Each structure stands twice: as structure tokens, then as C-alpha cells.
Coordinates of N, CA and C and ligand atoms in Angstrom, one line a residue:
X1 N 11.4 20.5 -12.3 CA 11.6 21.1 -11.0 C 12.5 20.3 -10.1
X2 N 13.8 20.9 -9.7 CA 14.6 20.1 -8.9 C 15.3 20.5 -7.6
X3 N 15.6 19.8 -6.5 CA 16.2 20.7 -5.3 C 14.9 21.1 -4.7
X4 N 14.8 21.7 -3.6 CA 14.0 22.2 -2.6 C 12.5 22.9 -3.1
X5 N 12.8 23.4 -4.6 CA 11.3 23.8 -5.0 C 10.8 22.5 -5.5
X6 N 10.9 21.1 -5.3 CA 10.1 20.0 -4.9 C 9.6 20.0 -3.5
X7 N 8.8 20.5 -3.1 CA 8.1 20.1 -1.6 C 7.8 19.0 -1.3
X8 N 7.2 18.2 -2.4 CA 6.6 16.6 -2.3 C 7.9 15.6 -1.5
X9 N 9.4 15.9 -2.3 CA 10.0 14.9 -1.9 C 10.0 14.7 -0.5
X10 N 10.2 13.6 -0.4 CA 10.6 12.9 1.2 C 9.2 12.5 2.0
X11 N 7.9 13.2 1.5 CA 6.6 13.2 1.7 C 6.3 11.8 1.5
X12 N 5.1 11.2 2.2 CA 4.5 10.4 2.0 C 2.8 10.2 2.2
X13 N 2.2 9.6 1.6 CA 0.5 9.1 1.8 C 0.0 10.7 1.5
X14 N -1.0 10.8 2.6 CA -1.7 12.4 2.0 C -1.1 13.8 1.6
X15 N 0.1 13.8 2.8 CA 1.1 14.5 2.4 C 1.5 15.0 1.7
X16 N 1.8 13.7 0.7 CA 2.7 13.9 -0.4 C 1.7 14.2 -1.6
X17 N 0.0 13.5 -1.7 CA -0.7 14.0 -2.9 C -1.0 15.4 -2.5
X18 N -1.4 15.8 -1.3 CA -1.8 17.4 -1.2 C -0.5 18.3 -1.4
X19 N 0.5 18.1 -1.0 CA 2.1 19.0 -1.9 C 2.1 18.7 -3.3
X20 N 2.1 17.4 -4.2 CA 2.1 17.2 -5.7 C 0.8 17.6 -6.0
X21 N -0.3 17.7 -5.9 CA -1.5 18.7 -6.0 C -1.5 19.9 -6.0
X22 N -1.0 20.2 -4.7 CA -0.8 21.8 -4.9 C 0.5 22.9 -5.9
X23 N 1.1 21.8 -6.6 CA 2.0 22.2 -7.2 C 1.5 22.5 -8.6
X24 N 0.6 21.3 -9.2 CA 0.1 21.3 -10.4 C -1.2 22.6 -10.0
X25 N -1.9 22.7 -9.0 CA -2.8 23.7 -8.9 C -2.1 25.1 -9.1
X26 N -0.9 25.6 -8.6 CA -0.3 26.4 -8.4 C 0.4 26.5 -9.9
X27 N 0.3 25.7 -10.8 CA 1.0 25.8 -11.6 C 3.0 25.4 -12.0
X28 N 2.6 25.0 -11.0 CA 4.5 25.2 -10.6 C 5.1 23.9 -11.5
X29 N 4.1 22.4 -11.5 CA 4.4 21.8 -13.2 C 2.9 21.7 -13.8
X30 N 3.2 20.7 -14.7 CA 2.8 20.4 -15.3 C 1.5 19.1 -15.0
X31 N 0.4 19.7 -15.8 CA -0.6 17.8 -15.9 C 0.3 17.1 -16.0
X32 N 1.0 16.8 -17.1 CA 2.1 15.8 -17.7 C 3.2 15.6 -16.5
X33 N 3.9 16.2 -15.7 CA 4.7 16.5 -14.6 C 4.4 16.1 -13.4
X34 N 3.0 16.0 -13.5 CA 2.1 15.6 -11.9 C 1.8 13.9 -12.7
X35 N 1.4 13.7 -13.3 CA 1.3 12.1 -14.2 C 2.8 11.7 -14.1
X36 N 3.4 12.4 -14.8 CA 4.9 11.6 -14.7 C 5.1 11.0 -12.9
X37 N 5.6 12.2 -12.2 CA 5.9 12.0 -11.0 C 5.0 10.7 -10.1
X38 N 3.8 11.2 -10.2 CA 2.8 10.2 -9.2 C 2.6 8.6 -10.1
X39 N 2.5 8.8 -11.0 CA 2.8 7.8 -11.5 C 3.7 6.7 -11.3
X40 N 5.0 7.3 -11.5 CA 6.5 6.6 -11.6 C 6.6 6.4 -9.9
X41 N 6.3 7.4 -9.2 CA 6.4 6.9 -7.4 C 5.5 5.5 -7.1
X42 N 4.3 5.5 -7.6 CA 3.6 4.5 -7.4 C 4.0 2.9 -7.9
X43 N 4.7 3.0 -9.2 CA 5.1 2.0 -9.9 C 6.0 1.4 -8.9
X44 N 7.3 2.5 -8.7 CA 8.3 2.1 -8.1 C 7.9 1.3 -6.5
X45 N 6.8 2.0 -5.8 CA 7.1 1.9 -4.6 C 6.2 0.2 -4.2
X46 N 4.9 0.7 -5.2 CA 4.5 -1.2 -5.5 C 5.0 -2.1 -6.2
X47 N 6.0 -1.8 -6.8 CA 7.1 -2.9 -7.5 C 8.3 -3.2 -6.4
X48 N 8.5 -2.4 -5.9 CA 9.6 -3.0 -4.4 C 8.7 -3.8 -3.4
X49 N 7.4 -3.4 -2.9 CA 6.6 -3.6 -1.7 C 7.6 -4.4 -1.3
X50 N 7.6 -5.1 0.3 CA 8.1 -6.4 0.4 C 6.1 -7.4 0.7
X51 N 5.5 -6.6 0.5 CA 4.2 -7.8 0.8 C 3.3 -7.9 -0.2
X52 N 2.0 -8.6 -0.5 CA 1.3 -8.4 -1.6 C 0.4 -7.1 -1.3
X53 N 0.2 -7.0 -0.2 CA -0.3 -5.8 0.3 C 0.0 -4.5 -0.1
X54 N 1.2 -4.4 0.2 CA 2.0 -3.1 -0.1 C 2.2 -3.0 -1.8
X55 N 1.9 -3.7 -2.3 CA 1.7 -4.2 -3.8 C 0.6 -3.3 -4.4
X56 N -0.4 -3.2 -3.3 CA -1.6 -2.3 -3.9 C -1.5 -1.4 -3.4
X57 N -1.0 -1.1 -2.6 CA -0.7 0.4 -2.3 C -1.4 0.8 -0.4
X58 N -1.4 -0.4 0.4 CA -2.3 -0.8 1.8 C -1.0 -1.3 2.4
X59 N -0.6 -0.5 3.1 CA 0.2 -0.9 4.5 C -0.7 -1.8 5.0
X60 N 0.2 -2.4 6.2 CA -0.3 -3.6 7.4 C -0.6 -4.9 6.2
X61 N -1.2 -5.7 7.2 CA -1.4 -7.5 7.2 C -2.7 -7.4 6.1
X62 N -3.4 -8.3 6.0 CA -4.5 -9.5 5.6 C -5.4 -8.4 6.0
X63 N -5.3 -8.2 7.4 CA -6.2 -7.6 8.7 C -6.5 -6.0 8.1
X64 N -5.7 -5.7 8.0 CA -5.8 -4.1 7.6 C -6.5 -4.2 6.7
X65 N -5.8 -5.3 5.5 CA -6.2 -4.8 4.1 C -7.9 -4.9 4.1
X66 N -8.5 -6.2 4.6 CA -10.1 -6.4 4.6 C -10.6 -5.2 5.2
X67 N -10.1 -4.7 6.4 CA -10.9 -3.7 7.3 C -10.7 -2.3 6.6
X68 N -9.8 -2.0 5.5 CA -10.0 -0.7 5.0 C -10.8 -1.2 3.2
X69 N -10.8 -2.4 2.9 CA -11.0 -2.6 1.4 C -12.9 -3.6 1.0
X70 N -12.3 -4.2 2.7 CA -14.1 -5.3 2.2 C -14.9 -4.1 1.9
X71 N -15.1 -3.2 2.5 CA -16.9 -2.3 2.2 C -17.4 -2.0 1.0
X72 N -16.1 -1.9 0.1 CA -16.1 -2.1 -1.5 C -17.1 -2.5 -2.1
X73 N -17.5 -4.1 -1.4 CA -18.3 -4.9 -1.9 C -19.6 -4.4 -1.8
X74 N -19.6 -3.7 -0.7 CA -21.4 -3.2 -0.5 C -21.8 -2.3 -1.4
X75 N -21.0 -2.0 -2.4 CA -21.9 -1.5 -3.9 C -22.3 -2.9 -4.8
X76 N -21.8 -3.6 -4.4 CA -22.1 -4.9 -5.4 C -23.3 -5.6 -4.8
X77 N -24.7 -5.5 -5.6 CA -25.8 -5.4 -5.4 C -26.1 -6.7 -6.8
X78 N -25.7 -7.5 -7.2 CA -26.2 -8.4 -8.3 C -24.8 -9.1 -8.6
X79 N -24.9 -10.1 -9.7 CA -24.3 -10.7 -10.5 C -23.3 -9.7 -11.4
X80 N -22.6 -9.8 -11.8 CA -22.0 -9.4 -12.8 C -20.3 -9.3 -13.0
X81 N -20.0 -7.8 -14.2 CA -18.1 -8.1 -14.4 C -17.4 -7.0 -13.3
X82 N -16.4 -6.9 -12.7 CA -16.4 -6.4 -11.8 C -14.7 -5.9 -12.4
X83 N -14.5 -4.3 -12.8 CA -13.5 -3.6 -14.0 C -13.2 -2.9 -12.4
X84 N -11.3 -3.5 -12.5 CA -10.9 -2.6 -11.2 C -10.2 -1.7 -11.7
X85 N -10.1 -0.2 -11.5 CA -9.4 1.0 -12.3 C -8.2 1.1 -11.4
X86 N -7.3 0.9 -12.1 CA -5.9 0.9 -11.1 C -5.8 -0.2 -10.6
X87 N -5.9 -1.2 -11.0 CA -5.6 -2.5 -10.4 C -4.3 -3.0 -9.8
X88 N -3.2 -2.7 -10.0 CA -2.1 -2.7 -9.1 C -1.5 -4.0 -9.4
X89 N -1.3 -4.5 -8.6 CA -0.9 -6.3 -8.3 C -1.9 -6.7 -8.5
X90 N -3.5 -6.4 -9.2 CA -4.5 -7.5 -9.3 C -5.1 -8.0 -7.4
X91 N -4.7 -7.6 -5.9 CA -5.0 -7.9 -5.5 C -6.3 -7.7 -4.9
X92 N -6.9 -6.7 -5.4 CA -8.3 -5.9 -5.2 C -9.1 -7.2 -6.2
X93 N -9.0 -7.4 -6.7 CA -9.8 -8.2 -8.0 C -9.6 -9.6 -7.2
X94 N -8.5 -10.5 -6.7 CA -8.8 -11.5 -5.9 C -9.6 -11.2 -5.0
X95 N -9.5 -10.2 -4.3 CA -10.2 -10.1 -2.9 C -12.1 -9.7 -3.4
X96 N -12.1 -9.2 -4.7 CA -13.7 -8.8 -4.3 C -14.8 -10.2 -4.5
X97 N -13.8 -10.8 -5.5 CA -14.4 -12.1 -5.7 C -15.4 -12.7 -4.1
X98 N -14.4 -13.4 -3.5 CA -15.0 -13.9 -1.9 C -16.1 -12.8 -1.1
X99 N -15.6 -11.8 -1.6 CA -16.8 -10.3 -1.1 C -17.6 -10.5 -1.3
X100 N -18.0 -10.6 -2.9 CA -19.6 -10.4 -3.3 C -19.6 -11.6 -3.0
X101 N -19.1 -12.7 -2.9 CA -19.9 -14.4 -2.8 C -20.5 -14.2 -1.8
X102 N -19.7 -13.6 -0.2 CA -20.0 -13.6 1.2 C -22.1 -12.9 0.7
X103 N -22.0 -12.0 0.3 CA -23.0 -11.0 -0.2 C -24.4 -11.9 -1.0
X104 N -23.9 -13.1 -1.6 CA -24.6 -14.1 -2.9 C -24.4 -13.6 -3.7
X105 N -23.6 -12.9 -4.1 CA -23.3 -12.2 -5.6 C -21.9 -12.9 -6.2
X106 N -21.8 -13.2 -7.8 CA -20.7 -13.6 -8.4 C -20.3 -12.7 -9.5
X107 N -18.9 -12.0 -8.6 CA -18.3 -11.5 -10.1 C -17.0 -11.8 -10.5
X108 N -17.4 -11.3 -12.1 CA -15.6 -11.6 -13.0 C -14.9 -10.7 -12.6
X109 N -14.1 -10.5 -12.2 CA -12.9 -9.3 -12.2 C -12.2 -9.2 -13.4
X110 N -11.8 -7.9 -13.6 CA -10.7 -7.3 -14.8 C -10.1 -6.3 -14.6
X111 N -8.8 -5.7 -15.2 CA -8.0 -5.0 -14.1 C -7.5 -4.1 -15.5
X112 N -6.9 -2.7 -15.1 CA -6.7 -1.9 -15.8 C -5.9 -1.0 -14.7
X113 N -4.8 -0.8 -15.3 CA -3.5 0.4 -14.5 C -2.7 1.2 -15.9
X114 N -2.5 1.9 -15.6 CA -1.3 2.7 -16.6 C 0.2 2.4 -16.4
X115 N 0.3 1.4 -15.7 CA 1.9 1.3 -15.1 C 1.6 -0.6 -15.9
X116 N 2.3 -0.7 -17.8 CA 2.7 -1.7 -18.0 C 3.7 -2.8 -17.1
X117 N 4.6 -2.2 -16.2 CA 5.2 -3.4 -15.2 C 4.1 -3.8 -14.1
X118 N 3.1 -2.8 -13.7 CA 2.4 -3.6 -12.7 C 1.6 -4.5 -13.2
X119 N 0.8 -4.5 -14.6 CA -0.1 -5.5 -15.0 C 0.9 -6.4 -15.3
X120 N 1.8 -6.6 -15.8 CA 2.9 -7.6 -16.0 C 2.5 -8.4 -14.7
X121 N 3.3 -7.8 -13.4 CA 3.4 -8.6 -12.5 C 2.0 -8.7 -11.6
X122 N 0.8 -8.2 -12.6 CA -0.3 -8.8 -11.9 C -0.8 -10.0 -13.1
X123 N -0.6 -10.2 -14.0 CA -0.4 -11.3 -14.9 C 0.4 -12.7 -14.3
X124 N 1.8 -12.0 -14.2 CA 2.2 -13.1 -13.0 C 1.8 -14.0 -12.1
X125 N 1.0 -12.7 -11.1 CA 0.3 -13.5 -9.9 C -0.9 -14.5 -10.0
X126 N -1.3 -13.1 -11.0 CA -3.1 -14.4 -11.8 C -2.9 -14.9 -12.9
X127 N -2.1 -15.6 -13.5 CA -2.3 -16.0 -14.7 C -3.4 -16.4 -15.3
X128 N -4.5 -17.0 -14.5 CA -5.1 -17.1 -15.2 C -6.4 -16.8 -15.8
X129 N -6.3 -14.8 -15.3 CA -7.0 -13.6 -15.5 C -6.1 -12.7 -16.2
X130 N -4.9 -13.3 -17.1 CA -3.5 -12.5 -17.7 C -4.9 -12.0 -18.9
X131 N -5.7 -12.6 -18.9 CA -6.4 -12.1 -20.8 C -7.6 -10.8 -20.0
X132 N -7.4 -10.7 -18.9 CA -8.7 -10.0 -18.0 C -7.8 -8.3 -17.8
X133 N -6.5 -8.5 -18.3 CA -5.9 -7.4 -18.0 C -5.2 -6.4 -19.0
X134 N -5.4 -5.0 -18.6 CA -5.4 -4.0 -19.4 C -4.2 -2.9 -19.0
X135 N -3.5 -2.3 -19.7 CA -2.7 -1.3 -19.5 C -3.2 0.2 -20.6
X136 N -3.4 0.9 -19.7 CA -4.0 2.3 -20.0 C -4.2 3.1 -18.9
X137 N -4.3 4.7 -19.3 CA -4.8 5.3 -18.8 C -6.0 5.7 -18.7
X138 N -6.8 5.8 -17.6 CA -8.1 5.7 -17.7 C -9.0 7.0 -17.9
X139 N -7.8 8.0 -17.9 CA -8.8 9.0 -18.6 C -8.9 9.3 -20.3
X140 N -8.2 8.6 -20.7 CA -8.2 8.4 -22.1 C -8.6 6.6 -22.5
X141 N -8.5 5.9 -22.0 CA -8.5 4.5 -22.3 C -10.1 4.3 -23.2
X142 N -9.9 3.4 -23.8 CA -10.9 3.1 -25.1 C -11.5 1.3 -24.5
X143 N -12.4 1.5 -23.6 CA -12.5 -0.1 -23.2 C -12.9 -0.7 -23.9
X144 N -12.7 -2.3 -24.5 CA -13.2 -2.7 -25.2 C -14.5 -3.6 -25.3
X145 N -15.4 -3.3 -24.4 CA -16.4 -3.3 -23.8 C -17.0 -2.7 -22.7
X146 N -18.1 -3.0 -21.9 CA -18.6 -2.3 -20.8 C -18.6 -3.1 -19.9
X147 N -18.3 -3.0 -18.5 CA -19.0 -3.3 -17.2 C -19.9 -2.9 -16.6
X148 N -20.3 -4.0 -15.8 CA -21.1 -4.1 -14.6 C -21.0 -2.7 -13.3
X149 N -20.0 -3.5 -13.0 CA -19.0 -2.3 -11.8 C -17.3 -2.2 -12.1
X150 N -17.5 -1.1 -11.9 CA -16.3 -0.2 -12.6 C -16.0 0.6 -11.0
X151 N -14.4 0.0 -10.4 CA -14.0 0.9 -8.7 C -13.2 2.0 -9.5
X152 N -13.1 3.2 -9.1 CA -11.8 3.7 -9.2 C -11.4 4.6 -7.9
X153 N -10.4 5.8 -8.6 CA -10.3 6.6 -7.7 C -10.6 8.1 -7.9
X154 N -10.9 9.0 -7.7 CA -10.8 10.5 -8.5 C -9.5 10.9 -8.7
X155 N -8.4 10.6 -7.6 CA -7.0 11.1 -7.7 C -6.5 10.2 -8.9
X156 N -6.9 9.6 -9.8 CA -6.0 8.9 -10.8 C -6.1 10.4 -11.8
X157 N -6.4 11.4 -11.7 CA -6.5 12.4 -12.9 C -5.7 13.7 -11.9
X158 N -5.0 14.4 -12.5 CA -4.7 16.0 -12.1 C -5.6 16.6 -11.7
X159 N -5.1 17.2 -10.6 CA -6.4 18.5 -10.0 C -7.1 18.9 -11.1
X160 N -8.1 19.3 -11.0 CA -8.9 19.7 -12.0 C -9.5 18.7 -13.2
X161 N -9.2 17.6 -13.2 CA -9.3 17.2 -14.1 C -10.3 15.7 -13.5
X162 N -10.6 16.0 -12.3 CA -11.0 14.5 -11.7 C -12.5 14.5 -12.0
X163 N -13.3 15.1 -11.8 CA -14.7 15.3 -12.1 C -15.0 14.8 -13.4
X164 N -14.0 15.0 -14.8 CA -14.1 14.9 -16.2 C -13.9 13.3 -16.1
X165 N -12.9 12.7 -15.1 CA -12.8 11.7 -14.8 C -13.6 10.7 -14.6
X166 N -14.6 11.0 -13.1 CA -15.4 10.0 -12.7 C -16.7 10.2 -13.6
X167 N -16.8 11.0 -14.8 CA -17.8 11.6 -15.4 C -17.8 10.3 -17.0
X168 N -16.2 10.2 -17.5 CA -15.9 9.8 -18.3 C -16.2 8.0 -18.1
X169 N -15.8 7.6 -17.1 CA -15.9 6.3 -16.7 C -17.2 5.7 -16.6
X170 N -18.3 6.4 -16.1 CA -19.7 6.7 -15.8 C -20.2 6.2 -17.0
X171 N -19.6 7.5 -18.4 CA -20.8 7.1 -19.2 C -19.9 6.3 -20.6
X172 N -18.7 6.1 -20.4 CA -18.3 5.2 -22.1 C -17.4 3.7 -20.7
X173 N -17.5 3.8 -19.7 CA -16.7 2.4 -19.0 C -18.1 1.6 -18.0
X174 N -18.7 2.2 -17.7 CA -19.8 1.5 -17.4 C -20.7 0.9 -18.0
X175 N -21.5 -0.3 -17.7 CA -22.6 -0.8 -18.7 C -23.8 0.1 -18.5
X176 N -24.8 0.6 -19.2 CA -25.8 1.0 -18.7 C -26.8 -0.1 -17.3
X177 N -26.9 0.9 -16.5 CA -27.5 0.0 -15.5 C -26.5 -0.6 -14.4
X178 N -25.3 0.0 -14.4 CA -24.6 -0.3 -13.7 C -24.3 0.4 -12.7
X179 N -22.7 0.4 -11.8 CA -22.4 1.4 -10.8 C -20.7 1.8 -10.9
X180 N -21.1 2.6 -11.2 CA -19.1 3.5 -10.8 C -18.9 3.3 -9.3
X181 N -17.8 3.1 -9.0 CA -17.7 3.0 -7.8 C -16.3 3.8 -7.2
X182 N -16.4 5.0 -6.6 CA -15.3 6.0 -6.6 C -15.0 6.2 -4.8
X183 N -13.8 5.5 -5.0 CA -12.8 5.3 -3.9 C -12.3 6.6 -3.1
X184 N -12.1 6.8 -2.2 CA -10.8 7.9 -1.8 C -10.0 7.0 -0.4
X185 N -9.2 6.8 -0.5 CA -8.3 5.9 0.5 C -7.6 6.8 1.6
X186 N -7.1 6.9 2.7 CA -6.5 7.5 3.5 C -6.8 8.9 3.6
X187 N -8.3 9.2 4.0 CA -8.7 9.8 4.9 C -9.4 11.0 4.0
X188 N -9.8 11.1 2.5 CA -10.6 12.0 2.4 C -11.9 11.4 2.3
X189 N -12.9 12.3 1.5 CA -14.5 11.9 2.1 C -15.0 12.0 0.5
X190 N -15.2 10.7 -0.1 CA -15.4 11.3 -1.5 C -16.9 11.6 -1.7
X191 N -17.5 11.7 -0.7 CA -18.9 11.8 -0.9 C -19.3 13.4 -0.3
X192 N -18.4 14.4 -0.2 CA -18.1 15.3 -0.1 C -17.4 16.0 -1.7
X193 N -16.5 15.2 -2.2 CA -16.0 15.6 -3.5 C -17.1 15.7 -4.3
X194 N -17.9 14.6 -4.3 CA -19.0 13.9 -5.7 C -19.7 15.5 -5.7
X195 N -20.6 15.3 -4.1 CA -21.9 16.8 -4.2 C -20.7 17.9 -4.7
X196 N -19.6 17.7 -3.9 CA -19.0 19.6 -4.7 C -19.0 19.4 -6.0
X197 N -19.3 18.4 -6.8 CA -19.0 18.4 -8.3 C -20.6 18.5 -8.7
X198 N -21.6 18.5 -8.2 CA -22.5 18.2 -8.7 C -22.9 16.9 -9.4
X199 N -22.0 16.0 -8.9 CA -22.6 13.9 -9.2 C -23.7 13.4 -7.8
X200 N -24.3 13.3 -8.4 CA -25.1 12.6 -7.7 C -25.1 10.9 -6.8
X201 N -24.9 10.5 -5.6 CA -24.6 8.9 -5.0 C -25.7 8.4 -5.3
X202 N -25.5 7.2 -5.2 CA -26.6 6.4 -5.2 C -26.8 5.6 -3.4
X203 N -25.1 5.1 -3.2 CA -25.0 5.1 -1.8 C -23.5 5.0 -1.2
X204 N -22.9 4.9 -0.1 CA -21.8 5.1 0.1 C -21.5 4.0 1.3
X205 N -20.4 3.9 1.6 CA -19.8 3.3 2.6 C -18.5 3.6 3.2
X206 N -18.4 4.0 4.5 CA -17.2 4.4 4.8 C -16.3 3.3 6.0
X207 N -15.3 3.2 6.1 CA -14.3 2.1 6.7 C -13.0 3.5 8.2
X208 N -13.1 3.2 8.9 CA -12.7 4.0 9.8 C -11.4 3.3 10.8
X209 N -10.3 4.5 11.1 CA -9.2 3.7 12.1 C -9.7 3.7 13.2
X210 N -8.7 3.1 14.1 CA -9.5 3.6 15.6 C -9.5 4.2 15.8
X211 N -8.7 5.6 16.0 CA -8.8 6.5 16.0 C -10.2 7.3 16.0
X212 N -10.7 7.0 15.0 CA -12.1 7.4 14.4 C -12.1 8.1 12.9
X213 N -11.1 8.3 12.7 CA -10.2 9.0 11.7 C -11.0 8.1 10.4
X214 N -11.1 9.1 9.8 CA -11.9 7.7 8.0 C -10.4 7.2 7.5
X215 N -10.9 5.6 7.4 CA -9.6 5.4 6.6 C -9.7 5.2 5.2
X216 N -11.2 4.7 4.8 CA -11.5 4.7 3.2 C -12.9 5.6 3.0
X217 N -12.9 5.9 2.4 CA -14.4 6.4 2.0 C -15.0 6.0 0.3
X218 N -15.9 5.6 0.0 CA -16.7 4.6 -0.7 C -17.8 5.4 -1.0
X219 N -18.3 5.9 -2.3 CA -19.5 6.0 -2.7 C -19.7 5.5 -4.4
X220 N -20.8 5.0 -4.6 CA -21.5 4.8 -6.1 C -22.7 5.2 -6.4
X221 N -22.4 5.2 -7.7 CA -23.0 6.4 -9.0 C -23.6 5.2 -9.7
X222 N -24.9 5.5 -9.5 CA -25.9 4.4 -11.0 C -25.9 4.5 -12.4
X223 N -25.0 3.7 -13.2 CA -24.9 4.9 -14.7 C -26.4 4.7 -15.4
X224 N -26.8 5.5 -16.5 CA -28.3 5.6 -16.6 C -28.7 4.4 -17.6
Ligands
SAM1 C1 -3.8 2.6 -4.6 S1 -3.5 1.6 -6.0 C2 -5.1 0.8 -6.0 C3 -4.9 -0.7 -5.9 C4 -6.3 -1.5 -5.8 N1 -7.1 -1.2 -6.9 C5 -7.0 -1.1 -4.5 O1 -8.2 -0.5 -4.7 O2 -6.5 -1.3 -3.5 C6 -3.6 2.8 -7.4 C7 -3.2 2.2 -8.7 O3 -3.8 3.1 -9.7 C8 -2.9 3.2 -10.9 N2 -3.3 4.4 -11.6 C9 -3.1 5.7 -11.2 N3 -3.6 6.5 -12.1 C10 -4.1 5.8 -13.1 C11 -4.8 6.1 -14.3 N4 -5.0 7.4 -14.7 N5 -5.2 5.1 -15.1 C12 -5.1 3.8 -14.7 N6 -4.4 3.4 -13.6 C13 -4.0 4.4 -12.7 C14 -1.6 3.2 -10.2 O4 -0.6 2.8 -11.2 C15 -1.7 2.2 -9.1 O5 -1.3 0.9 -9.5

């Protein structure tokens, strides 16, 4: 699809997933077409970032990033490995470390993206979590073990396809006894998605602008 029957282009943040959404819903491409596309924008756009921030995909400073990302941690309820789905630059995995400590909790981080250049250059940054790091997609990926807590997102799958998603992670990426932890960043309410799907929370946490506007929303799923 090229020229003006792309609506997405020039779009950005919710914008741009609800036009690339509504394309693949409408049929107009492809699963594979909505993967390519969102995919390769993401790679590219956190491979230029100019900050480590912009690296994970969080506009603004230090400041932003804690105030839309710490709440994260309030699923982390014990000890354990802590598997970030979409890991990016690896800076989610530095940051949850000092989280759960704040909390008395210690976890390992490990990281998993489908974009081979970003685990590269999240290898770079942490070297010395380079063996903690995975390239796959996560609706097909084969882990070679289980976690503790397992973050993701529902949008890492095509319309339709996100439920099979946070379903899949749940029961062959989680340890038994653990928690999925399913993100939605810039302003939807995933704890509205979960009940439309029929998943059950365990508990949620939401992060807000000033505005009042949600700027992250946070819920987890106990796997059985
Ligand atoms: C917004 S960043 C998340 C960064 C960080 N984990 C955080 O929570 O701030 C999304 C990342 O997910 C990755 N991603 C998207 N779909 C994926 C999939 N199906 N499997 C694995 N990684 C995926 C992208 O390549 C991108 O690096």
C-alpha cells in the first residue's frame, strides 16, 4: 500500500497505532504488513532516539520516564526473574531492578524484542546481561525457560490477535505461580481490554498526566 491510501504515514503515538490498526482490521493489509510496518518504525525510530529514553520508546527526561514506568513494579510482590517482552534498549530491565529493591524485592532481569538491532544495542549498553538477551517474536517465541514476571504489551500482536497473545505468554512464558504483567502506554486502559477478553486481573495500577489524562495503565494476571 503506497501514496495517500497509507493513512498512518506522518502519524504518530496513538494516532498512528489506531490508523495501522484500523487498516489491518479493515483488511486493507496484511498481519504480516501491520508486523512489517510497526515493527520497522519502531526499530528505526529507537535506533536514531537522541536519548536512552527515547530508546524505549518514552519521550521526556529521567522524570517522565519514572512517573509513567515506576508503577510497573507494584506487580512485583516477591523475589524472583523479571522477562521484559519488548525490551528495547534494555532500559526497562535497568530501571525495574532499583524498583523492586525500593519495594525489598530482588529481581534478575531478561529481555526479549523481535528487532535483532535493538537487542544488539541493548547488549551494548548492558554487557553484562548480553547472555540475559533474546531476539524473537513473542507470539511465536519458544522460551528457554520460565519466569517469575513476564511485562508485555497486548499491541505487540495484530488486531485480533492480542488476546491469543497475552493468553500465550500466561501459560508456556510464565512460571507457574507467577504474574504476566500487561502494559498499555499512552493512554489506553488495559484493564478494560483484559474483562473485554474475558482474562481475569489479579491487580492493576495506573500512572496519569496532569492533565488527568492516563498515561500508562498496568494490570497482572496470576498464572495458575
Ligand atoms: C514501547 S517499547 C517497550 C520498551 C520497554 N520494555 C518499556 O516497557 O518501556 C516496545 C518494544 O517492543 C518490541 N516488540 C514489538 N512487538 C514485539 C513482539 N511481537 N515480540 C517481541 N518484541 C516486540 C519493539 O521492537 C520495541 O522495542
Amino acid at each position: 500500500m503506497n501514496g495517500p491510501s497509507r493513512p498512518w504515514d506522518g502519524l504518530t503515538g496513538m494516532a498512528y497505532s489506531e490508523a495501522i490498526d484500523r487498516a489491518a482490521v479493515c483488511g486493507q493489509i496484511t498481519e504480516q504488513q501491520w508486523q512489517q510496518e510497526v515493527w520497522s518504525l519502531l526499530e528505526r525510530s529507537y535506533l536514531a532516539a537522541p536519548s536512552v529514553y527515547g530508546g524505549s520508546g518514552s519521550g521526556g527526561d529521567g522524570q517522565a520516564w519514572e512517573r509513567k514506568r515506576r508503577a510497573i513494579a507494584d506487580a512485583v510482590h516477591r523475589d524472583g526473574d523479571f522477562l521484559d517482552v519488548g525490551c528495547a534498549n534494555g532500559l526497562l530491565m535497568e530501571s525495574i531492578v532499583p524498583w523492586a529493591a525500593a519495594r525489598g524485592y530482588t529481581v534478575a532481569p531478561y529481555g526479549l524484542d523481535v528487532s535483532a538491532a535493538l537487542i544488539q544495542h541493548a547488549a551494548e549498553r548492558l554487557p553484562a546481561w548480553a547472555d540475559r538477551l533474546f531476539v524473537g517474536d513473542a507470539a511465536v517465541w519458544h522460551p528457554p525457560r520460565r519466569f517469575d514476571f513476564v511485562r508485555t504489551e497486548a499491541v505487540y500482536a495484530p488486531p485480533g490477535r492480542r488476546r491469543a497473545l497475552v493468553l500465550r505468554l500466561l501459560h508456556e512464558v510464565v512460571a507457574p505461580g507467577g504474574r504476566l504483567i500487561v502494559c498499555a502506554y499512552g493512554g489506553g486502559d488495559i484493564t478494560r481490554e483484559l474483562s473485554g477478553w474475558d482474562i481475569p486481573y489479579a491487580g492493576c495500577a495506573t500512572t496519569y498526566r496532569d492533565d488527568g489524562r492516563i498515561w500508562n495503565s498496568i494490570a497482572w494476571i496470576e498464572a495458575p
